Amino acid sequence: MSSDINATTAAKNEVVTTLISTLNDAQCQAVTTPAQSVLVLAGAGSGKTRVLVHRIAWQIQVRNVSMHSILAVTFTNKAAKEMRGRIEALLQVSARAMWIGTFHGVAHRLLRSHTKQAKLPDTFQVMDSADQLRLIKRLLVTLNLDEDKWPPRQIQWHINAQKDEGIRAKDCIAGYDLYQQNLLKIYQAYEALCERSGLVDFGELLLRAHELLRDNPDVLRFYQQRFNQVHVDEFQDTNAIQYAWLRLLTQGQDNIFVVGDDDQSIYGWRGAKIENIYSFQKHYPDHQVVKLEQNYRSTGMILKAANAVVANNEGRMGKALWTASADGDPIALYAAFNEQDEAYFVVERIRSWFNDGGKYSDVAILYRSNAQSRQFEERLMTAAIPYRVYGGLRFFERAEIKNALAYLRLIANRHDDASFERVINTPTRGIGAKSLEDMRTIARELAISMWSAMMVLLDQGHLSGRANNALLAFAQLIKNLDQLVEGSELYEKVQLVIEKSGLLEFHEKEKADKGDEKVENLKELVNAARLFDFDSNLEGMENLSELDMFLAYATLESGDMQADDFDECVQLMTLHSAKGLEFKLVFLVGLEEGLFPSQQSLDDVGRLQEERRLCYVGITRAMQYLYLSYAESRRLYGRESYPRPSRFLREIPAECIQEVRLRAEVSRPVTAIKPKSASLQTAGQYRLGQRVSHVKFGEGVILQTEGAGDQERVQINFRQVGIKWLMLAYAKLDVL
DNA sequence: CAACTTCAGTTTTTT
DNA sequence: ACTGAAGTTG
């Protein structure tokens, strides 16, 4: 008997050892602490996911917590997937029973499990932001509001912002401000429309999930007791409603384990509240703070630069990354003549990296705004270097896919107005603006769905023969599809719908190139349906049909399909989408005032600090080599600008930076610039892009030259005083 | 209904 | 400067 106990103790000790043997002290502390509420401040590259994964494993293996009692929330499906995968790899078991998902995914699951208490119809569907925008546009028409005075995108932004703050239309106080009153009216009408269409937008998922717990004590108690500890990834990105939801769930027990980094908070503009980290310490008084500061990713030089930049921010929790590895190469800084030269330089370096045996997939070009990608794409293209740009249209967001899904949604829920409007005349079947307008009026007046309105219209029989037939045919089509599809496999349903709806034919007839791709995508959709892993036993989702599950999946996990092909390509992406990734060789480009930091953030301290954190994120993506660059002259929005180098460059210690220059002839081939005349190419010894020094104005770069002989003038961008025209005959310039 | 023209907007993005 | 979307015509 006692030997049995000894044996299990020994076994347990071994488990403990394997779990923590690979962790450093701080990580180990975070994983093993008995504290109920824990705040892990995890610097970039400090093993944040590792801690989260090991903590969960620790609960299960050492504290004998049931997998059923594990909840972990992330922001992206990618992160959730990775976490699940790593836990499974570590524990060598299926992590199916654990609730690991995005905030939206978990909220969705809760709502499906408790549709009654959440006051939702069983058939409710999730709509994405494109659907939402469509719905809003339509709403504006019915409310007789001019789209120019009420820009749909701003309305959408406003509604989402309210929801992110947990504010319903009934909680709004508009006062006497006419504008506010109208906004409120729109918000109210939008809520009503969603209600009768059975549609739930992304913000609504979170808001409803919060209200579900808040207003149903028994439901709340059930989940409070069920989850042993609530784990949260990227805590600095939580918004007000997400945090409120977490607080409800952990109320009384304070069983919450959050991991975050205040220095990497870059989503303030979409409602993330960095303050939640500070509030956490107030709301959970017995919490323990663990700082992870050892970095396993970058060289000493890169970390030094990153630390120095972010040190310029106020009100930080305070953290300094360090590494046990070497200083590495200094950070290279390239002052490009213009944006084309910048791209040329970067691509040249990538080429030599590859020639020296480096892999393309280890290289990333990071920029502040998407518009910057073009120059690099063009250069990479001519250099025949494979590349991939992040952030394009995702699979489930493509028009043809959304069309197909809209038919499926209409089959699942006839009152889904967003889907109805999308497919009523796609492919074209002779239902014009007039008939639509009539339906909208009826729908509004009777407060019914468009589908019901169509039925009313058909019953009335006031329509012209042609319109009547067209509508009748459409109604019949949907009903037929519904019957036809009954009882068949999911992929067969998809297949049948794209064929019988005429969508396939519609896209086949389209202009050669484009249509082909769309047809391919539609086939891919059938394939996705075939591969769809429908887990009918998934707790809480028992009542959901496979089709409903697939539709929810398409909306909530639309990014899933493009994530995998990382292979052998140079990666181009914005700084925002680079968060969480790492690359051996990183180019951080466009470091110019007005571009990065962006123009819009220059006059606001808070936003500027967020830009700085973005810079910190960018720098810390690099493992071995980091190149920074800026252009002396940049063509942006059709206008030539001469930006000053970014302030962030000055915040990096000089000893970390080494200026680099390609040989002049190589860096500016004649084709790279568009001279206005041949004589502009050179001005004696003064070439375009030549660095010069002036007695009074200091250092600068030659941008343009004009005239000849005594009349020759040069335009110079001085670092200190900006752009100046100087007469060559008088200016005393030294070539640098 | 498709081809053409004009016109505003133009940081960052997930769910 | 460029793009995507809305409006206008044949």
PDB file of N, CA and C in Angstrom, chain A residues 257-344:
ATOM      1  N   PHE A 257      -5.764  33.840 -14.574  1.00  0.00           N
ATOM      2  CA  PHE A 257      -4.340  33.809 -14.903  1.00  0.00           C
ATOM      3  C   PHE A 257      -4.167  34.528 -16.245  1.00  0.00           C
ATOM      4  N   VAL A 258      -3.665  35.749 -16.183  1.00  0.00           N
ATOM      5  CA  VAL A 258      -3.562  36.504 -17.435  1.00  0.00           C
ATOM      6  C   VAL A 258      -2.107  36.735 -17.825  1.00  0.00           C
ATOM      7  N   VAL A 259      -1.884  36.721 -19.129  1.00  0.00           N
ATOM      8  CA  VAL A 259      -0.557  36.949 -19.668  1.00  0.00           C
ATOM      9  C   VAL A 259      -0.638  38.112 -20.633  1.00  0.00           C
ATOM     10  N   GLY A 260       0.230  39.069 -20.477  1.00  0.00           N
ATOM     11  CA  GLY A 260       0.177  40.215 -21.380  1.00  0.00           C
ATOM     12  C   GLY A 260       1.439  41.052 -21.308  1.00  0.00           C
ATOM     13  N   ASP A 261       1.469  42.071 -22.128  1.00  0.00           N
ATOM     14  CA  ASP A 261       2.629  42.959 -22.164  1.00  0.00           C
ATOM     15  C   ASP A 261       2.140  44.363 -22.487  1.00  0.00           C
ATOM     16  N   ASP A 262       2.203  45.229 -21.510  1.00  0.00           N
ATOM     17  CA  ASP A 262       1.713  46.584 -21.751  1.00  0.00           C
ATOM     18  C   ASP A 262       2.498  47.278 -22.862  1.00  0.00           C
ATOM     19  N   ASP A 263       3.735  46.869 -23.067  1.00  0.00           N
ATOM     20  CA  ASP A 263       4.533  47.495 -24.116  1.00  0.00           C
ATOM     21  C   ASP A 263       4.123  47.039 -25.516  1.00  0.00           C
ATOM     22  N   GLN A 264       3.310  46.013 -25.590  1.00  0.00           N
ATOM     23  CA  GLN A 264       2.894  45.534 -26.909  1.00  0.00           C
ATOM     24  C   GLN A 264       1.420  45.808 -27.166  1.00  0.00           C
ATOM     25  N   SER A 265       0.875  46.746 -26.436  1.00  0.00           N
ATOM     26  CA  SER A 265      -0.524  47.109 -26.654  1.00  0.00           C
ATOM     27  C   SER A 265      -0.609  48.036 -27.866  1.00  0.00           C
ATOM     28  N   ILE A 266      -1.116  47.519 -28.967  1.00  0.00           N
ATOM     29  CA  ILE A 266      -1.135  48.295 -30.206  1.00  0.00           C
ATOM     30  C   ILE A 266      -2.533  48.364 -30.810  1.00  0.00           C
ATOM     31  N   TYR A 267      -3.533  47.974 -30.030  1.00  0.00           N
ATOM     32  CA  TYR A 267      -4.889  47.975 -30.570  1.00  0.00           C
ATOM     33  C   TYR A 267      -5.836  48.900 -29.824  1.00  0.00           C
ATOM     34  N   GLY A 268      -5.253  49.933 -29.210  1.00  0.00           N
ATOM     35  CA  GLY A 268      -6.084  50.909 -28.511  1.00  0.00           C
ATOM     36  C   GLY A 268      -7.130  51.501 -29.432  1.00  0.00           C
ATOM     37  N   TRP A 269      -6.776  51.702 -30.681  1.00  0.00           N
ATOM     38  CA  TRP A 269      -7.680  52.339 -31.643  1.00  0.00           C
ATOM     39  C   TRP A 269      -8.909  51.497 -31.942  1.00  0.00           C
ATOM     40  N   ARG A 270      -8.893  50.236 -31.562  1.00  0.00           N
ATOM     41  CA  ARG A 270     -10.125  49.476 -31.778  1.00  0.00           C
ATOM     42  C   ARG A 270     -10.715  49.016 -30.452  1.00  0.00           C
ATOM     43  N   GLY A 271     -10.461  49.789 -29.420  1.00  0.00           N
ATOM     44  CA  GLY A 271     -11.174  49.573 -28.168  1.00  0.00           C
ATOM     45  C   GLY A 271     -10.416  48.832 -27.082  1.00  0.00           C
ATOM     46  N   ALA A 272      -9.209  48.309 -27.426  1.00  0.00           N
ATOM     47  CA  ALA A 272      -8.422  47.614 -26.399  1.00  0.00           C
ATOM     48  C   ALA A 272      -8.056  48.609 -25.305  1.00  0.00           C
ATOM     49  N   LYS A 273      -8.141  48.135 -24.082  1.00  0.00           N
ATOM     50  CA  LYS A 273      -7.875  49.009 -22.945  1.00  0.00           C
ATOM     51  C   LYS A 273      -6.648  48.527 -22.194  1.00  0.00           C
ATOM     52  N   ILE A 274      -5.565  49.250 -22.398  1.00  0.00           N
ATOM     53  CA  ILE A 274      -4.327  48.900 -21.705  1.00  0.00           C
ATOM     54  C   ILE A 274      -4.539  49.064 -20.205  1.00  0.00           C
ATOM     55  N   GLU A 275      -5.503  49.930 -19.851  1.00  0.00           N
ATOM     56  CA  GLU A 275      -5.808  50.166 -18.438  1.00  0.00           C
ATOM     57  C   GLU A 275      -6.275  48.900 -17.736  1.00  0.00           C
ATOM     58  N   ASN A 276      -6.775  47.942 -18.511  1.00  0.00           N
ATOM     59  CA  ASN A 276      -7.244  46.720 -17.877  1.00  0.00           C
ATOM     60  C   ASN A 276      -6.135  46.062 -17.062  1.00  0.00           C
ATOM     61  N   ILE A 277      -4.907  46.255 -17.492  1.00  0.00           N
ATOM     62  CA  ILE A 277      -3.786  45.689 -16.723  1.00  0.00           C
ATOM     63  C   ILE A 277      -3.696  46.368 -15.359  1.00  0.00           C
ATOM     64  N   TYR A 278      -3.913  47.687 -15.371  1.00  0.00           N
ATOM     65  CA  TYR A 278      -3.851  48.396 -14.087  1.00  0.00           C
ATOM     66  C   TYR A 278      -5.064  48.035 -13.232  1.00  0.00           C
ATOM     67  N   SER A 279      -6.243  47.983 -13.882  1.00  0.00           N
ATOM     68  CA  SER A 279      -7.456  47.637 -13.141  1.00  0.00           C
ATOM     69  C   SER A 279      -7.348  46.256 -12.518  1.00  0.00           C
ATOM     70  N   PHE A 280      -6.714  45.374 -13.254  1.00  0.00           N
ATOM     71  CA  PHE A 280      -6.552  44.009 -12.766  1.00  0.00           C
ATOM     72  C   PHE A 280      -5.965  44.002 -11.369  1.00  0.00           C
ATOM     73  N   GLN A 281      -4.967  44.841 -11.164  1.00  0.00           N
ATOM     74  CA  GLN A 281      -4.261  44.842  -9.884  1.00  0.00           C
ATOM     75  C   GLN A 281      -5.154  45.363  -8.767  1.00  0.00           C
ATOM     76  N   LYS A 282      -6.114  46.195  -9.169  1.00  0.00           N
ATOM     77  CA  LYS A 282      -7.052  46.729  -8.174  1.00  0.00           C
ATOM     78  C   LYS A 282      -8.166  45.712  -7.893  1.00  0.00           C
ATOM     79  N   HIS A 283      -8.673  45.125  -8.978  1.00  0.00           N
ATOM     80  CA  HIS A 283      -9.811  44.217  -8.829  1.00  0.00           C
ATOM     81  C   HIS A 283      -9.445  42.881  -8.214  1.00  0.00           C
ATOM     82  N   TYR A 284      -8.203  42.496  -8.382  1.00  0.00           N
ATOM     83  CA  TYR A 284      -7.768  41.217  -7.814  1.00  0.00           C
ATOM     84  C   TYR A 284      -6.636  41.491  -6.829  1.00  0.00           C
ATOM     85  N   PRO A 285      -7.001  41.938  -5.638  1.00  0.00           N
ATOM     86  CA  PRO A 285      -5.998  42.449  -4.706  1.00  0.00           C
ATOM     87  C   PRO A 285      -4.936  41.418  -4.294  1.00  0.00           C
ATOM     88  N   ASP A 286      -5.296  40.141  -4.331  1.00  0.00           N
ATOM     89  CA  ASP A 286      -4.325  39.132  -3.879  1.00  0.00           C
ATOM     90  C   ASP A 286      -3.491  38.570  -5.021  1.00  0.00           C
ATOM     91  N   HIS A 287      -3.477  39.279  -6.132  1.00  0.00           N
ATOM     92  CA  HIS A 287      -2.800  38.737  -7.303  1.00  0.00           C
ATOM     93  C   HIS A 287      -1.282  38.723  -7.116  1.00  0.00           C
ATOM     94  N   GLN A 288      -0.673  37.864  -7.893  1.00  0.00           N
ATOM     95  CA  GLN A 288       0.780  37.838  -7.919  1.00  0.00           C
ATOM     96  C   GLN A 288       1.239  38.304  -9.300  1.00  0.00           C
ATOM     97  N   VAL A 289       2.300  39.113  -9.328  1.00  0.00           N
ATOM     98  CA  VAL A 289       2.842  39.563 -10.607  1.00  0.00           C
ATOM     99  C   VAL A 289       4.128  38.800 -10.899  1.00  0.00           C
ATOM    100  N   VAL A 290       4.237  38.291 -12.086  1.00  0.00           N
ATOM    101  CA  VAL A 290       5.488  37.647 -12.499  1.00  0.00           C
ATOM    102  C   VAL A 290       5.950  38.330 -13.779  1.00  0.00           C
ATOM    103  N   LYS A 291       7.181  38.781 -13.785  1.00  0.00           N
ATOM    104  CA  LYS A 291       7.712  39.414 -14.989  1.00  0.00           C
ATOM    105  C   LYS A 291       8.624  38.445 -15.730  1.00  0.00           C
ATOM    106  N   LEU A 292       8.357  38.293 -16.998  1.00  0.00           N
ATOM    107  CA  LEU A 292       9.258  37.489 -17.829  1.00  0.00           C
ATOM    108  C   LEU A 292      10.091  38.455 -18.657  1.00  0.00           C
ATOM    109  N   GLU A 293      11.352  38.538 -18.345  1.00  0.00           N
ATOM    110  CA  GLU A 293      12.190  39.525 -19.023  1.00  0.00           C
ATOM    111  C   GLU A 293      13.326  38.908 -19.832  1.00  0.00           C
ATOM    112  N   GLN A 294      13.545  37.627 -19.615  1.00  0.00           N
ATOM    113  CA  GLN A 294      14.605  37.003 -20.418  1.00  0.00           C
ATOM    114  C   GLN A 294      14.061  36.677 -21.799  1.00  0.00           C
ATOM    115  N   ASN A 295      14.758  37.165 -22.783  1.00  0.00           N
ATOM    116  CA  ASN A 295      14.320  37.014 -24.163  1.00  0.00           C
ATOM    117  C   ASN A 295      15.130  35.919 -24.850  1.00  0.00           C
ATOM    118  N   TYR A 296      14.434  35.070 -25.554  1.00  0.00           N
ATOM    119  CA  TYR A 296      15.106  33.942 -26.218  1.00  0.00           C
ATOM    120  C   TYR A 296      15.121  34.118 -27.725  1.00  0.00           C
ATOM    121  N   ARG A 297      14.810  35.288 -28.173  1.00  0.00           N
ATOM    122  CA  ARG A 297      14.641  35.455 -29.613  1.00  0.00           C
ATOM    123  C   ARG A 297      15.766  36.262 -30.261  1.00  0.00           C
ATOM    124  N   SER A 298      16.053  37.420 -29.674  1.00  0.00           N
ATOM    125  CA  SER A 298      16.872  38.384 -30.400  1.00  0.00           C
ATOM    126  C   SER A 298      18.280  38.526 -29.835  1.00  0.00           C
ATOM    127  N   THR A 299      19.124  39.183 -30.596  1.00  0.00           N
ATOM    128  CA  THR A 299      20.472  39.481 -30.146  1.00  0.00           C
ATOM    129  C   THR A 299      20.441  40.624 -29.127  1.00  0.00           C
ATOM    130  N   GLY A 300      21.523  40.763 -28.400  1.00  0.00           N
ATOM    131  CA  GLY A 300      21.623  41.819 -27.392  1.00  0.00           C
ATOM    132  C   GLY A 300      21.430  43.198 -27.992  1.00  0.00           C
ATOM    133  N   MET A 301      21.969  43.381 -29.168  1.00  0.00           N
ATOM    134  CA  MET A 301      21.915  44.688 -29.826  1.00  0.00           C
ATOM    135  C   MET A 301      20.464  45.064 -30.137  1.00  0.00           C
ATOM    136  N   ILE A 302      19.728  44.118 -30.642  1.00  0.00           N
ATOM    137  CA  ILE A 302      18.325  44.364 -30.995  1.00  0.00           C
ATOM    138  C   ILE A 302      17.513  44.684 -29.739  1.00  0.00           C
ATOM    139  N   LEU A 303      17.772  43.958 -28.688  1.00  0.00           N
ATOM    140  CA  LEU A 303      17.028  44.185 -27.440  1.00  0.00           C
ATOM    141  C   LEU A 303      17.356  45.537 -26.846  1.00  0.00           C
ATOM    142  N   LYS A 304      18.627  45.899 -26.940  1.00  0.00           N
ATOM    143  CA  LYS A 304      19.036  47.189 -26.407  1.00  0.00           C
ATOM    144  C   LYS A 304      18.293  48.315 -27.119  1.00  0.00           C
ATOM    145  N   ALA A 305      18.207  48.186 -28.420  1.00  0.00           N
ATOM    146  CA  ALA A 305      17.488  49.197 -29.199  1.00  0.00           C
ATOM    147  C   ALA A 305      16.009  49.228 -28.820  1.00  0.00           C
ATOM    148  N   ALA A 306      15.424  48.050 -28.712  1.00  0.00           N
ATOM    149  CA  ALA A 306      13.997  47.956 -28.383  1.00  0.00           C
ATOM    150  C   ALA A 306      13.718  48.574 -27.015  1.00  0.00           C
ATOM    151  N   ASN A 307      14.524  48.207 -26.048  1.00  0.00           N
ATOM    152  CA  ASN A 307      14.364  48.756 -24.697  1.00  0.00           C
ATOM    153  C   ASN A 307      14.476  50.274 -24.704  1.00  0.00           C
ATOM    154  N   ALA A 308      15.462  50.768 -25.447  1.00  0.00           N
ATOM    155  CA  ALA A 308      15.712  52.208 -25.455  1.00  0.00           C
ATOM    156  C   ALA A 308      14.539  52.963 -26.056  1.00  0.00           C
ATOM    157  N   VAL A 309      13.963  52.420 -27.112  1.00  0.00           N
ATOM    158  CA  VAL A 309      12.842  53.102 -27.760  1.00  0.00           C
ATOM    159  C   VAL A 309      11.639  53.166 -26.812  1.00  0.00           C
ATOM    160  N   VAL A 310      11.275  52.036 -26.271  1.00  0.00           N
ATOM    161  CA  VAL A 310      10.047  51.980 -25.477  1.00  0.00           C
ATOM    162  C   VAL A 310      10.220  52.681 -24.133  1.00  0.00           C
ATOM    163  N   ALA A 311      11.463  52.897 -23.735  1.00  0.00           N
ATOM    164  CA  ALA A 311      11.727  53.608 -22.478  1.00  0.00           C
ATOM    165  C   ALA A 311      11.236  55.051 -22.534  1.00  0.00           C
ATOM    166  N   ASN A 312      10.979  55.549 -23.744  1.00  0.00           N
ATOM    167  CA  ASN A 312      10.493  56.914 -23.890  1.00  0.00           C
ATOM    168  C   ASN A 312       9.004  57.058 -23.574  1.00  0.00           C
ATOM    169  N   ASN A 313       8.346  55.929 -23.332  1.00  0.00           N
ATOM    170  CA  ASN A 313       6.925  56.000 -22.985  1.00  0.00           C
ATOM    171  C   ASN A 313       6.729  56.229 -21.495  1.00  0.00           C
ATOM    172  N   GLU A 314       5.630  56.882 -21.162  1.00  0.00           N
ATOM    173  CA  GLU A 314       5.293  57.154 -19.764  1.00  0.00           C
ATOM    174  C   GLU A 314       4.379  56.052 -19.237  1.00  0.00           C
ATOM    175  N   GLY A 315       4.357  55.918 -17.948  1.00  0.00           N
ATOM    176  CA  GLY A 315       3.372  55.060 -17.301  1.00  0.00           C
ATOM    177  C   GLY A 315       3.468  53.591 -17.627  1.00  0.00           C
ATOM    178  N   ARG A 316       4.666  53.100 -17.896  1.00  0.00           N
ATOM    179  CA  ARG A 316       4.820  51.673 -18.179  1.00  0.00           C
ATOM    180  C   ARG A 316       4.847  50.886 -16.874  1.00  0.00           C
ATOM    181  N   MET A 317       4.553  49.608 -17.009  1.00  0.00           N
ATOM    182  CA  MET A 317       4.683  48.727 -15.854  1.00  0.00           C
ATOM    183  C   MET A 317       6.172  48.551 -15.522  1.00  0.00           C
ATOM    184  N   GLY A 318       6.987  48.736 -16.513  1.00  0.00           N
ATOM    185  CA  GLY A 318       8.423  48.661 -16.283  1.00  0.00           C
ATOM    186  C   GLY A 318       8.956  47.259 -16.467  1.00  0.00           C
ATOM    187  N   LYS A 319       9.784  47.124 -17.485  1.00  0.00           N
ATOM    188  CA  LYS A 319      10.273  45.811 -17.869  1.00  0.00           C
ATOM    189  C   LYS A 319      11.498  46.068 -18.715  1.00  0.00           C
ATOM    190  N   ALA A 320      12.518  45.273 -18.586  1.00  0.00           N
ATOM    191  CA  ALA A 320      13.677  45.436 -19.458  1.00  0.00           C
ATOM    192  C   ALA A 320      14.102  44.063 -19.948  1.00  0.00           C
ATOM    193  N   LEU A 321      14.053  43.893 -21.238  1.00  0.00           N
ATOM    194  CA  LEU A 321      14.426  42.599 -21.804  1.00  0.00           C
ATOM    195  C   LEU A 321      15.920  42.414 -21.761  1.00  0.00           C
ATOM    196  N   TRP A 322      16.343  41.199 -21.491  1.00  0.00           N
ATOM    197  CA  TRP A 322      17.765  40.884 -21.567  1.00  0.00           C
ATOM    198  C   TRP A 322      17.920  39.515 -22.195  1.00  0.00           C
ATOM    199  N   THR A 323      19.114  39.243 -22.622  1.00  0.00           N
ATOM    200  CA  THR A 323      19.344  37.935 -23.236  1.00  0.00           C
ATOM    201  C   THR A 323      20.685  37.379 -22.808  1.00  0.00           C
ATOM    202  N   ALA A 324      20.744  36.068 -22.807  1.00  0.00           N
ATOM    203  CA  ALA A 324      22.008  35.417 -22.466  1.00  0.00           C
ATOM    204  C   ALA A 324      22.877  35.284 -23.704  1.00  0.00           C
ATOM    205  N   SER A 325      22.292  35.546 -24.871  1.00  0.00           N
ATOM    206  CA  SER A 325      23.091  35.360 -26.079  1.00  0.00           C
ATOM    207  C   SER A 325      23.879  36.622 -26.431  1.00  0.00           C
ATOM    208  N   ALA A 326      24.646  36.535 -27.487  1.00  0.00           N
ATOM    209  CA  ALA A 326      25.620  37.577 -27.816  1.00  0.00           C
ATOM    210  C   ALA A 326      24.962  38.863 -28.297  1.00  0.00           C
ATOM    211  N   ASP A 327      25.740  39.935 -28.367  1.00  0.00           N
ATOM    212  CA  ASP A 327      25.253  41.221 -28.853  1.00  0.00           C
ATOM    213  C   ASP A 327      24.815  41.142 -30.315  1.00  0.00           C
ATOM    214  N   GLY A 328      25.567  40.399 -31.088  1.00  0.00           N
ATOM    215  CA  GLY A 328      25.245  40.271 -32.502  1.00  0.00           C
ATOM    216  C   GLY A 328      25.661  41.505 -33.293  1.00  0.00           C
ATOM    217  N   ASP A 329      25.242  41.535 -34.552  1.00  0.00           N
ATOM    218  CA  ASP A 329      25.593  42.655 -35.424  1.00  0.00           C
ATOM    219  C   ASP A 329      24.856  43.919 -34.995  1.00  0.00           C
ATOM    220  N   PRO A 330      25.448  45.068 -35.260  1.00  0.00           N
ATOM    221  CA  PRO A 330      24.690  46.291 -35.023  1.00  0.00           C
ATOM    222  C   PRO A 330      23.500  46.370 -35.972  1.00  0.00           C
ATOM    223  N   ILE A 331      22.559  47.213 -35.618  1.00  0.00           N
ATOM    224  CA  ILE A 331      21.392  47.404 -36.461  1.00  0.00           C
ATOM    225  C   ILE A 331      21.799  48.281 -37.631  1.00  0.00           C
ATOM    226  N   ALA A 332      21.410  47.858 -38.825  1.00  0.00           N
ATOM    227  CA  ALA A 332      21.806  48.624 -40.000  1.00  0.00           C
ATOM    228  C   ALA A 332      20.746  49.668 -40.328  1.00  0.00           C
ATOM    229  N   LEU A 333      21.195  50.859 -40.655  1.00  0.00           N
ATOM    230  CA  LEU A 333      20.274  51.924 -41.022  1.00  0.00           C
ATOM    231  C   LEU A 333      20.590  52.391 -42.435  1.00  0.00           C
ATOM    232  N   TYR A 334      19.594  52.409 -43.270  1.00  0.00           N
ATOM    233  CA  TYR A 334      19.807  52.869 -44.636  1.00  0.00           C
ATOM    234  C   TYR A 334      18.937  54.080 -44.927  1.00  0.00           C
ATOM    235  N   ALA A 335      19.593  55.155 -45.328  1.00  0.00           N
ATOM    236  CA  ALA A 335      18.861  56.354 -45.720  1.00  0.00           C
ATOM    237  C   ALA A 335      18.680  56.298 -47.221  1.00  0.00           C
ATOM    238  N   ALA A 336      17.486  55.970 -47.639  1.00  0.00           N
ATOM    239  CA  ALA A 336      17.238  55.827 -49.070  1.00  0.00           C
ATOM    240  C   ALA A 336      16.955  57.180 -49.696  1.00  0.00           C
ATOM    241  N   PHE A 337      17.242  57.275 -50.967  1.00  0.00           N
ATOM    242  CA  PHE A 337      16.989  58.496 -51.703  1.00  0.00           C
ATOM    243  C   PHE A 337      15.484  58.713 -51.847  1.00  0.00           C
ATOM    244  N   ASN A 338      14.814  57.686 -52.253  1.00  0.00           N
ATOM    245  CA  ASN A 338      13.346  57.742 -52.313  1.00  0.00           C
ATOM    246  C   ASN A 338      12.803  56.342 -52.057  1.00  0.00           C
ATOM    247  N   GLU A 339      11.490  56.205 -52.169  1.00  0.00           N
ATOM    248  CA  GLU A 339      10.887  54.928 -51.790  1.00  0.00           C
ATOM    249  C   GLU A 339      11.300  53.794 -52.734  1.00  0.00           C
ATOM    250  N   GLN A 340      11.639  54.166 -53.977  1.00  0.00           N
ATOM    251  CA  GLN A 340      12.067  53.115 -54.908  1.00  0.00           C
ATOM    252  C   GLN A 340      13.463  52.615 -54.557  1.00  0.00           C
ATOM    253  N   ASP A 341      14.287  53.572 -54.176  1.00  0.00           N
ATOM    254  CA  ASP A 341      15.639  53.217 -53.759  1.00  0.00           C
ATOM    255  C   ASP A 341      15.586  52.341 -52.515  1.00  0.00           C
ATOM    256  N   GLU A 342      14.657  52.672 -51.629  1.00  0.00           N
ATOM    257  CA  GLU A 342      14.499  51.884 -50.409  1.00  0.00           C
ATOM    258  C   GLU A 342      14.171  50.435 -50.754  1.00  0.00           C
ATOM    259  N   ALA A 343      13.215  50.281 -51.656  1.00  0.00           N
ATOM    260  CA  ALA A 343      12.816  48.938 -52.061  1.00  0.00           C
ATOM    261  C   ALA A 343      13.984  48.219 -52.738  1.00  0.00           C
ATOM    262  N   TYR A 344      14.700  48.966 -53.560  1.00  0.00           N
ATOM    263  CA  TYR A 344      15.835  48.377 -54.266  1.00  0.00           C
ATOM    264  C   TYR A 344      16.879  47.863 -53.281  1.00  0.00           C
TER     265      TYR A 344
END
